[in-house]
Short mmCIF file of C-alpha atoms (C1' of nucleotides) in Angstrom, two decimals:
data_model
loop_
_atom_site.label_atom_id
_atom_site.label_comp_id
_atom_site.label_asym_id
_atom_site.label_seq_id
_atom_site.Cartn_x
_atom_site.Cartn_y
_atom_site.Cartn_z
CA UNK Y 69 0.00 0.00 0.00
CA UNK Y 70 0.95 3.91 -0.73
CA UNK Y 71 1.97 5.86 1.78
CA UNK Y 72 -0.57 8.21 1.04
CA UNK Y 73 -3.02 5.79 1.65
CA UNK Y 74 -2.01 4.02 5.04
CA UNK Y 75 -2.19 7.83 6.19
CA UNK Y 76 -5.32 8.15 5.10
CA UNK Y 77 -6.26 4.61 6.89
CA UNK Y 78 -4.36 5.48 9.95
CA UNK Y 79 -6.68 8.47 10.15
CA UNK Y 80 -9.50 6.99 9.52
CA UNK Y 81 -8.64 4.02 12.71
CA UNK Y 82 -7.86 6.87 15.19
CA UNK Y 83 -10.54 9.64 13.94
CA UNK Y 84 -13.00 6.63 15.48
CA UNK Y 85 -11.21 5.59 18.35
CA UNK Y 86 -10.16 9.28 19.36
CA UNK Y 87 -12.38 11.87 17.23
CA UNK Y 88 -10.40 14.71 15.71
CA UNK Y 89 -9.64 16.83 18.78
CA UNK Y 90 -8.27 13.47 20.09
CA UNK Y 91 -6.17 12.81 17.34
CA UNK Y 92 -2.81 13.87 16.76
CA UNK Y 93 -0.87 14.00 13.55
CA UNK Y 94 2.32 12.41 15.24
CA UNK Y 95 -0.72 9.68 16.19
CA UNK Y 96 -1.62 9.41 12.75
CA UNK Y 97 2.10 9.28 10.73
CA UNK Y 98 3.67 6.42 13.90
CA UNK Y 99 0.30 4.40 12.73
CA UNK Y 100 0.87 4.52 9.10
CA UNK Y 101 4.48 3.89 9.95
CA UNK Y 102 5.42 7.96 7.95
CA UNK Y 103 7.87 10.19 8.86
CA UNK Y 104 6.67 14.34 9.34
CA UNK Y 105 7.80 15.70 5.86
CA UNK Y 106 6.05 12.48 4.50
CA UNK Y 107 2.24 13.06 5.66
CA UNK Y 108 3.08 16.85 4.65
CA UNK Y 109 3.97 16.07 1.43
CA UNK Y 110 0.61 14.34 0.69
CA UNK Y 111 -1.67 16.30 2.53
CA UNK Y 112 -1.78 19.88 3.29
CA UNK Y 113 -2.47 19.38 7.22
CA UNK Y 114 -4.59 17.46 9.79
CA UNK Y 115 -7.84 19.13 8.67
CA UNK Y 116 -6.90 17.81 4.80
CA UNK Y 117 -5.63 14.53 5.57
CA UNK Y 118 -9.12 14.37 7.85
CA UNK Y 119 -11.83 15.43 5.33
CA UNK Y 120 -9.92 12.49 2.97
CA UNK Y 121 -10.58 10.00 5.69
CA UNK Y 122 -13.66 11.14 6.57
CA UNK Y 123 -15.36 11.04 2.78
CA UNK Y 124 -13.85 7.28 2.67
CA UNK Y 125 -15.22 6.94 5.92
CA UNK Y 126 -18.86 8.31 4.72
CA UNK Y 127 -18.45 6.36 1.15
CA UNK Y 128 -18.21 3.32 3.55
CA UNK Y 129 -21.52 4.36 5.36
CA UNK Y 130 -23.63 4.91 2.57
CA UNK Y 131 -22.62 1.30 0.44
CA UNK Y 132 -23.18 -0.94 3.79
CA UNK Y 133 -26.70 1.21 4.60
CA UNK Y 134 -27.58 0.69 1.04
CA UNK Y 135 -27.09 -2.99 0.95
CA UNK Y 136 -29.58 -3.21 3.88
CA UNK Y 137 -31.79 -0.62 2.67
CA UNK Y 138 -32.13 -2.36 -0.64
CA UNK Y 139 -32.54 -6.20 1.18
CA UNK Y 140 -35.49 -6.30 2.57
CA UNK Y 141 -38.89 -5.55 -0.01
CA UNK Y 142 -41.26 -3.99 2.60
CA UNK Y 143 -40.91 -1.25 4.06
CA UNK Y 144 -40.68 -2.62 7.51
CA UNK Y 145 -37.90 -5.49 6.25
CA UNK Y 146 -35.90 -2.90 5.33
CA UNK Y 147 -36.12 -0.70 8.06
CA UNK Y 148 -35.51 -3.49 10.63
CA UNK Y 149 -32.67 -4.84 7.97
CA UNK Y 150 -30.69 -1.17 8.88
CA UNK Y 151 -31.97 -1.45 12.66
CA UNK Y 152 -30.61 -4.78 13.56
CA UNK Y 153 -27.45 -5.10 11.08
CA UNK Y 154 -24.79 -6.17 13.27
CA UNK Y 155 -22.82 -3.78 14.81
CA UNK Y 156 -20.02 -2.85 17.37
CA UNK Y 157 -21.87 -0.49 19.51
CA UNK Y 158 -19.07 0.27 22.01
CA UNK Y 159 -16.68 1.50 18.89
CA UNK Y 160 -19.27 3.36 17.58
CA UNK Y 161 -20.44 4.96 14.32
CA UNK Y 162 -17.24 6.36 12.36
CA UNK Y 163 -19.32 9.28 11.22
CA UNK Y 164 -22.04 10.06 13.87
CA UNK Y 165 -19.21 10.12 16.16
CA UNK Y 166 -17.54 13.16 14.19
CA UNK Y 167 -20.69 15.34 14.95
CA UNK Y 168 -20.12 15.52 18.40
CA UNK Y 169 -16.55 16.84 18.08
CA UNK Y 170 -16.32 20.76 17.97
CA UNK Y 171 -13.44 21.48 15.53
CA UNK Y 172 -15.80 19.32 13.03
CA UNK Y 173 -18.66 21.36 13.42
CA UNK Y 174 -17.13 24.44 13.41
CA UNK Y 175 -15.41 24.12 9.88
CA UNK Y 176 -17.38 23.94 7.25
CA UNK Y 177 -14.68 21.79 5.37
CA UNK Y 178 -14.86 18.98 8.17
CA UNK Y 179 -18.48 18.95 8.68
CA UNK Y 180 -19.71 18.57 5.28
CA UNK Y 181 -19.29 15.03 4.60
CA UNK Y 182 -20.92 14.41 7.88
CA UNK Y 183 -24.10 16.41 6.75
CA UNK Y 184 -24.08 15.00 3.60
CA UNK Y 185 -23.97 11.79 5.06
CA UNK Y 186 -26.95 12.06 6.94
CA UNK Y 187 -28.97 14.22 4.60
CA UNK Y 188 -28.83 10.85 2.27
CA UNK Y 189 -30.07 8.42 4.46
CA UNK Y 190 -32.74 10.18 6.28
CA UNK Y 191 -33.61 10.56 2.96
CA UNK Y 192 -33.35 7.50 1.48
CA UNK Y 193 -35.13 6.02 5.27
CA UNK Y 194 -38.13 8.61 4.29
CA UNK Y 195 -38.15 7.53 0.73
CA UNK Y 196 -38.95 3.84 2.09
CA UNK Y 197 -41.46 4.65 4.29
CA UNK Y 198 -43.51 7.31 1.75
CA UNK Y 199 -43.68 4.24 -0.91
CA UNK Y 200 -44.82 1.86 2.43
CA UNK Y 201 -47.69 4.31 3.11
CA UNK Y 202 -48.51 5.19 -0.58
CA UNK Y 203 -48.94 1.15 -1.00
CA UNK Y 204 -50.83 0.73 2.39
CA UNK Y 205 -48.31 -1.36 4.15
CA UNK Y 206 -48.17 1.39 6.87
CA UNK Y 207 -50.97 3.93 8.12
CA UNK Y 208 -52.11 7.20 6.64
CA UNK Y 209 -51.08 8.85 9.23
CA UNK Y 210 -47.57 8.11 9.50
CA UNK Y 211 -44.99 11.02 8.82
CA UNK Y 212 -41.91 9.59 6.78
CA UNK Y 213 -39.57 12.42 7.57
CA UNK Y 214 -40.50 12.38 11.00
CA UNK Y 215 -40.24 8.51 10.84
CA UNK Y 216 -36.55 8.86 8.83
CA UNK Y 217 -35.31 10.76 11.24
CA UNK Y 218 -36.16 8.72 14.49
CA UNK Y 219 -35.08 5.35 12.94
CA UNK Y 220 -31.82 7.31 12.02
CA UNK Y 221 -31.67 8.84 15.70
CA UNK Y 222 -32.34 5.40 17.61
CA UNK Y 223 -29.21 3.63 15.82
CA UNK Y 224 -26.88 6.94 16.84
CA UNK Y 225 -28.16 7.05 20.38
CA UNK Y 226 -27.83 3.50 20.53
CA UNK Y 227 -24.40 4.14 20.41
CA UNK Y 228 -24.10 6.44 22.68
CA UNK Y 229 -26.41 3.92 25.50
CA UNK Y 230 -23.33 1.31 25.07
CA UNK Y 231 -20.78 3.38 25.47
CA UNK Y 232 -21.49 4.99 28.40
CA UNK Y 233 -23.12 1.51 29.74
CA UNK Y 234 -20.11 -0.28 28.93
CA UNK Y 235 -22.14 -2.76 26.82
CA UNK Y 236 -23.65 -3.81 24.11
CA UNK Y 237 -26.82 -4.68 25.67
CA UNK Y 238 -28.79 -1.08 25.12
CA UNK Y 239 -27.80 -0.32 21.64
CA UNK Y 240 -29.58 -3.30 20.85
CA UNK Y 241 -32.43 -2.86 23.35
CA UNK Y 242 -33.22 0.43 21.69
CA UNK Y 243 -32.99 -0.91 17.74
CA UNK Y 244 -35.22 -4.09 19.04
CA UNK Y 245 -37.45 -1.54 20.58
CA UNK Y 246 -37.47 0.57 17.54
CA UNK Y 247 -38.40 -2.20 15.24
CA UNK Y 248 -41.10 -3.29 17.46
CA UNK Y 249 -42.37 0.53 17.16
CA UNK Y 250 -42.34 0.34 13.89
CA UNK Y 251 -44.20 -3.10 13.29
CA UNK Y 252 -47.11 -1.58 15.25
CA UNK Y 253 -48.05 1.01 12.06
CA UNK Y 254 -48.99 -1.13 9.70
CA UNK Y 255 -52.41 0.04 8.47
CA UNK Y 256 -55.50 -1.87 9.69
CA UNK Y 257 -56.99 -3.96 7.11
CA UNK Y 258 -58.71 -2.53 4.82
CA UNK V 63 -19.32 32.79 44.42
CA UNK V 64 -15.93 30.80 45.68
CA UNK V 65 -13.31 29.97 43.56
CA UNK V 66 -13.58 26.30 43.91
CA UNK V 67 -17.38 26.52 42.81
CA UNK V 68 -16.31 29.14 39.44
CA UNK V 69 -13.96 26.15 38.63
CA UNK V 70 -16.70 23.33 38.34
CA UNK V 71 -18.98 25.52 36.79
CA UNK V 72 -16.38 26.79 33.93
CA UNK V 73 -15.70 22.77 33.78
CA UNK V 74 -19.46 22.34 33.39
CA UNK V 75 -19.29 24.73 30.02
CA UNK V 76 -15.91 23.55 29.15
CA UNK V 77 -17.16 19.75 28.49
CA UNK V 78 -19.94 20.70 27.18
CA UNK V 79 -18.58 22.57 24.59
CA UNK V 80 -15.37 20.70 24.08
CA UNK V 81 -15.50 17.50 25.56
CA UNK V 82 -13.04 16.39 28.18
CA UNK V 83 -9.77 15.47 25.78
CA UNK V 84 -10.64 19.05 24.16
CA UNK V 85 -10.74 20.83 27.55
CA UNK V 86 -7.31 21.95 28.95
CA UNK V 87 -7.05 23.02 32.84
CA UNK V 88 -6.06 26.37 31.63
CA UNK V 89 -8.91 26.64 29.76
CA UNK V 90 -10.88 26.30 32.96
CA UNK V 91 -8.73 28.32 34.91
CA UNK V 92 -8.71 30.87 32.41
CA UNK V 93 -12.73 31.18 32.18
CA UNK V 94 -12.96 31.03 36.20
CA UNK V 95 -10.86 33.69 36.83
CA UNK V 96 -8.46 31.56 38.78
CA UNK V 97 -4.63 30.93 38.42
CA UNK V 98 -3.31 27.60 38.37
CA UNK V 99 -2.25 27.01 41.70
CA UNK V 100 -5.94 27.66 42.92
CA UNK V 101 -7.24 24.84 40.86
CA UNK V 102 -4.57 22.32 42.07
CA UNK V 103 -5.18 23.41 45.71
CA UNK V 104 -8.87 22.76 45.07
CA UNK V 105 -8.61 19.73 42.93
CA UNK V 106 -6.27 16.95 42.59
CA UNK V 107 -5.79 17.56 38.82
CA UNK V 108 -8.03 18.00 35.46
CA UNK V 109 -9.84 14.42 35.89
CA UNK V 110 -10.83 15.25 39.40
CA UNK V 111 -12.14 18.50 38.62
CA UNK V 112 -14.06 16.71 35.35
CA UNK V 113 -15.31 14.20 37.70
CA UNK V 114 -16.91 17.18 40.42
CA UNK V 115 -18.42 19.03 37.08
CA UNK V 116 -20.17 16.05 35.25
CA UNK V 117 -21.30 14.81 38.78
CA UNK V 118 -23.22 18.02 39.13
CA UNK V 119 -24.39 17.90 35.39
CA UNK V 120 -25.63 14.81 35.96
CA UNK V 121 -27.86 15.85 39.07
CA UNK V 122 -28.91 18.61 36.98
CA UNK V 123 -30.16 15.60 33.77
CA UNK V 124 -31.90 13.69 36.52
CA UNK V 125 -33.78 16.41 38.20
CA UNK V 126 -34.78 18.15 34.64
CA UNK V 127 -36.12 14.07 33.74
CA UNK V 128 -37.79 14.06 36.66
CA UNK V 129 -39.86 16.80 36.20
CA UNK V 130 -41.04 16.02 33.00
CA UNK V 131 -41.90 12.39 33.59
CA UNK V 132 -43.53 13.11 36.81
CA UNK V 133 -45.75 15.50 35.29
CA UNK V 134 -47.92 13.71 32.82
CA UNK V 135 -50.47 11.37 33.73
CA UNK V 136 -50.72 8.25 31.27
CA UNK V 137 -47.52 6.85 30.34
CA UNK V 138 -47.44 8.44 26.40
CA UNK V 139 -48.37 11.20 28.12
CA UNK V 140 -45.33 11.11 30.19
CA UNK V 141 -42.80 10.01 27.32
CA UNK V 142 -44.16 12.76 25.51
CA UNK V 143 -43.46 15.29 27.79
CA UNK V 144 -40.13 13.66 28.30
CA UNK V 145 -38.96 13.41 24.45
CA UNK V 146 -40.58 17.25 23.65
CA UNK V 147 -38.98 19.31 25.80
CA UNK V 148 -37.64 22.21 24.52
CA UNK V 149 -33.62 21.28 24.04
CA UNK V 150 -31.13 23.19 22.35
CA UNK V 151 -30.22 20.60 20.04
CA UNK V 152 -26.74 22.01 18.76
CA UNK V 153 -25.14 22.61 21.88
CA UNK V 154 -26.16 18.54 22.49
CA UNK V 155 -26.62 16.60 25.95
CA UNK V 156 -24.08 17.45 28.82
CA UNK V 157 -24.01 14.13 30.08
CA UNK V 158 -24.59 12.08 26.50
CA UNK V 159 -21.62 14.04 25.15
CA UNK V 160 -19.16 12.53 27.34
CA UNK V 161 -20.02 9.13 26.42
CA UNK V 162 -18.24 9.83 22.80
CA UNK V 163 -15.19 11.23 24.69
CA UNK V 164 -12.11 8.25 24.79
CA UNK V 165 -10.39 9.19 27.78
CA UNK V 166 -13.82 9.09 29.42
CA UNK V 167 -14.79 5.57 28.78
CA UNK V 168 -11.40 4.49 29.21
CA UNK V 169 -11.40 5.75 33.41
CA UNK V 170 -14.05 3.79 35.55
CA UNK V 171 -13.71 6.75 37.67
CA UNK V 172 -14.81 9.43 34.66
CA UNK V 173 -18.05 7.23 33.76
CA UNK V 174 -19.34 6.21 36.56
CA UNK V 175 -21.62 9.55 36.46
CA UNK V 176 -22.36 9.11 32.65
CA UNK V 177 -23.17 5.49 33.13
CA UNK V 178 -25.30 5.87 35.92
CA UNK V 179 -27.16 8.37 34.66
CA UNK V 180 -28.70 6.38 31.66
CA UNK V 181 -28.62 3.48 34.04
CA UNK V 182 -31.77 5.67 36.18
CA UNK V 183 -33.21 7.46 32.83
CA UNK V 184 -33.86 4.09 30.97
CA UNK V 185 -34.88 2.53 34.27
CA UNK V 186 -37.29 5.06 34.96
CA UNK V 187 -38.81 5.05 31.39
CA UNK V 188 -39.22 1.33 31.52
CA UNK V 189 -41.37 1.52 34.99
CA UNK V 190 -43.57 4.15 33.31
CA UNK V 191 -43.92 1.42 29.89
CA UNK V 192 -44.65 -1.26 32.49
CA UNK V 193 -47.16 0.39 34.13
CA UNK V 194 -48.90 1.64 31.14
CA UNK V 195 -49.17 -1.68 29.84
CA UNK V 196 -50.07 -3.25 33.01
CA UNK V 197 -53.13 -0.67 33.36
CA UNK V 198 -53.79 -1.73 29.62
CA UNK V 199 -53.01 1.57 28.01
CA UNK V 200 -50.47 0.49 26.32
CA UNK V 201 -50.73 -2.87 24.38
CA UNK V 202 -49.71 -5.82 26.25
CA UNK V 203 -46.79 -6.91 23.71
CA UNK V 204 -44.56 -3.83 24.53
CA UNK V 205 -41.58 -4.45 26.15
CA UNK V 206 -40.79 -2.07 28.69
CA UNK V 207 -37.54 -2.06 28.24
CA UNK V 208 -36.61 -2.24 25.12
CA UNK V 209 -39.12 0.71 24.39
CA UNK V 210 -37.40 2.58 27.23
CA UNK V 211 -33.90 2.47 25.53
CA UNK V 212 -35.41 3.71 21.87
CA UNK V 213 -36.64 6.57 23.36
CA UNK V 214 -33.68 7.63 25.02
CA UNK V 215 -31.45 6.67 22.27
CA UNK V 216 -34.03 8.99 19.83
CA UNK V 217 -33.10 11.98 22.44
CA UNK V 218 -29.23 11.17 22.12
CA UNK V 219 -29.06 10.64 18.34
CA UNK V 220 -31.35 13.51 17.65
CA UNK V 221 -28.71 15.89 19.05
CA UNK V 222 -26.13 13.86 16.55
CA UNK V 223 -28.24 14.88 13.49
CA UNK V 224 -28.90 18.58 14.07
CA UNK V 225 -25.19 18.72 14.52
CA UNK V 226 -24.81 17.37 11.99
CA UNK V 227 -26.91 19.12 9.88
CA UNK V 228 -25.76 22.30 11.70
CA UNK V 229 -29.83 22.87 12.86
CA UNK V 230 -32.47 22.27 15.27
CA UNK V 231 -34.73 20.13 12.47
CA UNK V 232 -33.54 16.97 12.66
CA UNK V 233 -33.56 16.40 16.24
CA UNK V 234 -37.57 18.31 16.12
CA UNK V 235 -38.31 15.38 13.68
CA UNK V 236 -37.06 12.98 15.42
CA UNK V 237 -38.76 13.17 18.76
CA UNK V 238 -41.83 14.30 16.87
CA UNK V 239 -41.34 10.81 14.77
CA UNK V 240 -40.87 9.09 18.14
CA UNK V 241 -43.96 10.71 19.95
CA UNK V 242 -45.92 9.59 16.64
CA UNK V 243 -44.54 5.76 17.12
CA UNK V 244 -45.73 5.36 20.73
CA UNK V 245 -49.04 6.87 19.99
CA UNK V 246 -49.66 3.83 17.72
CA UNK V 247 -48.97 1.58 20.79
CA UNK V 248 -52.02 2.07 22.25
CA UNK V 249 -54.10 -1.16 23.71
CA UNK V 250 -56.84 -1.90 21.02
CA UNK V 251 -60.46 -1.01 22.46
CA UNK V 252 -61.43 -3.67 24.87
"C1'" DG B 249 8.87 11.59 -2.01
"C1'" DT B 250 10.99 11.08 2.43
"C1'" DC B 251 14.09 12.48 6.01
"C1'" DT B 252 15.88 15.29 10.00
"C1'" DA B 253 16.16 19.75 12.27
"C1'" DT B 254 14.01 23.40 14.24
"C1'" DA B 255 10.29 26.49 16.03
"C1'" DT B 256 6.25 27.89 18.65
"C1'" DC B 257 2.84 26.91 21.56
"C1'" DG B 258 -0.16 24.66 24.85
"C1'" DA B 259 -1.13 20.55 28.03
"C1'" DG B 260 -0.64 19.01 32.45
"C1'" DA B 261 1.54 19.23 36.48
"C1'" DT B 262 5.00 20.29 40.68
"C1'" DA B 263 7.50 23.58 43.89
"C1'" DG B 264 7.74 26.86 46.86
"C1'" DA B 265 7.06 31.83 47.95
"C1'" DC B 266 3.51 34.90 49.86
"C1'" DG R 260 -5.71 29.74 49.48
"C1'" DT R 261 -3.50 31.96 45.73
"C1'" DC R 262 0.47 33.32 43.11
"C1'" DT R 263 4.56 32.84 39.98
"C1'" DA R 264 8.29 29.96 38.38
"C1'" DT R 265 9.59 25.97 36.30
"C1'" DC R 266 9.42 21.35 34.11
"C1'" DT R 267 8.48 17.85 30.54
"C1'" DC R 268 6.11 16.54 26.80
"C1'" DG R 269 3.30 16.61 22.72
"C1'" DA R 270 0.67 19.32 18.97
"C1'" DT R 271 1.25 21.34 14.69
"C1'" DA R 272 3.69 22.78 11.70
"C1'" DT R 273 7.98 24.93 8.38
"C1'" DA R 274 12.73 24.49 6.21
"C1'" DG R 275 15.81 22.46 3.71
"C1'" DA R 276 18.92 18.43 2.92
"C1'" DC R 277 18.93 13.95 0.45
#
DNA sequence: GTCTATATCGAGATAGAC
DNA sequence: GTCTATCTCGATATAGAC
């Protein structure tokens, strides 16, 4: 592998484990096995070599939340295909976990492939549930941004349950929970 | 106010704002208007102080919950007033936030507060499920607890996604979306 | 492209005067 | 109790040789 590329792996490794505050570029360049002049020569900086590992990072998101999304063929089986997909709850979500870190949020540069990120798949989540009402899988009444964006939330704050629990056990109380939510608006029979 | 108290509270801001690995003692010093030697008369060192400040933040999360599940009278009337209080989304949880923080999780002593905090919230959320499905307002499938994690995990990712997005909306649709879920989990007529 | 040298600054803390 | 002095180390680079 290119040097330019284990940096941008190292990066990516500690940017989860550590967040970008956390991180340090002597961190990144022992990791990827680089000397100083070496990650400078590739990148222009932390924030650079960071928004590279963080688009990979986001790329990553969006193919594995796809291959759920696309699973399942009602609404409900893919919803509860993203809910329950297995996942390390106590390492968290490589993206979600960027949000929380100021120097992301405060650059524009940094937090735009987190936005972006979740922009798509609230929207693809409310795409799924507007074509699960429109066929009458689920009720009327059932708001599929509003939806999106709580089946989206439960799987982030999952994360943050474990973590500070220690354990696995309430991110996957809360995406259990959340599927069982969701099961209960399917539209009466007609 | 004393010194010792102008240190927790500037501690209080500080890891809220920053996080603990982003929050340097002089930081804290600096915004208490205290030199260093008063904070390591006070305080044995940064993760003592941290330790005093999210201990009070965390008294401050209980007592807020309390109010708002105390006040309702059915249970969805309850989680509802719970999961719609008015939050500032973008400045996110003070006690959630620390949960994301590596240094944190890593010291038994540093999440003790964090842990125990959702430990109570989620406990307290599942008694309220329990008894709404014991007095048959709720149907009699719903597990307690697994329903009391989701809705704290939509609370802790909502704050995720409005950082994300850089605005209040997400997290508004989210609890909105999570409000509209357990509405559907009412008992059928008898 | 990669290396070493150098620079500035802050983090995190200890020592001892006042 | 609070202050200043001092210490060691790492963060985040820039400069220039190879």
């Amino acid at each position: 592998m290119e040097t330019s590329e284990r940096l941008i792996e190292s990066a990516r490794e500690l940017l989860w484990e550590r967040g970008y505050v956390g991180t340090s570029p002597k961190a990144i360049q022992e990791r990827a096995g680089a000397g100083q002049g070496s990650m400078y020569h590739h990148f222009r900086g932390k924030p650079d070599l960071a928004v590279a590992a963080m688009r990979r990072s986001a790329e990553q998101l969006r193919a594995q939340a796809e291959a759920q999304l696309a699973g399942g063929r009602t609404a409900q089986e893919k919803a509860a295909a993203y809910l329950l997909r297995e996942r390390d709850a106590l390492r968290g979500c490589r993206v979600g976990r960027m949000a929380m870190d100021p120097d992301v949020i405060a650059s524009e540069q940094l937090r735009e492939p987190v936005q972006e990120t979740f922009d798509w798949l609230t929207g693809r989540l409310a795409g799924i549930v507007a074509d699960g009402v429109a066929s009458g899988e689920l009720r009327p009444g059932l708001d599929p941004d509003d939806t999106a964006a709580a089946i989206v939330a439960v799987v982030q704050g999952g994360y943050v349950l474990a973590r500070a629990a220690g354990s696995q056990e309430p991110f996957d109380r809360a995406v259990r929970g959340a599927v069982a939510l969701l099961a209960a608006q399917a539209a009466p029979d007609a």
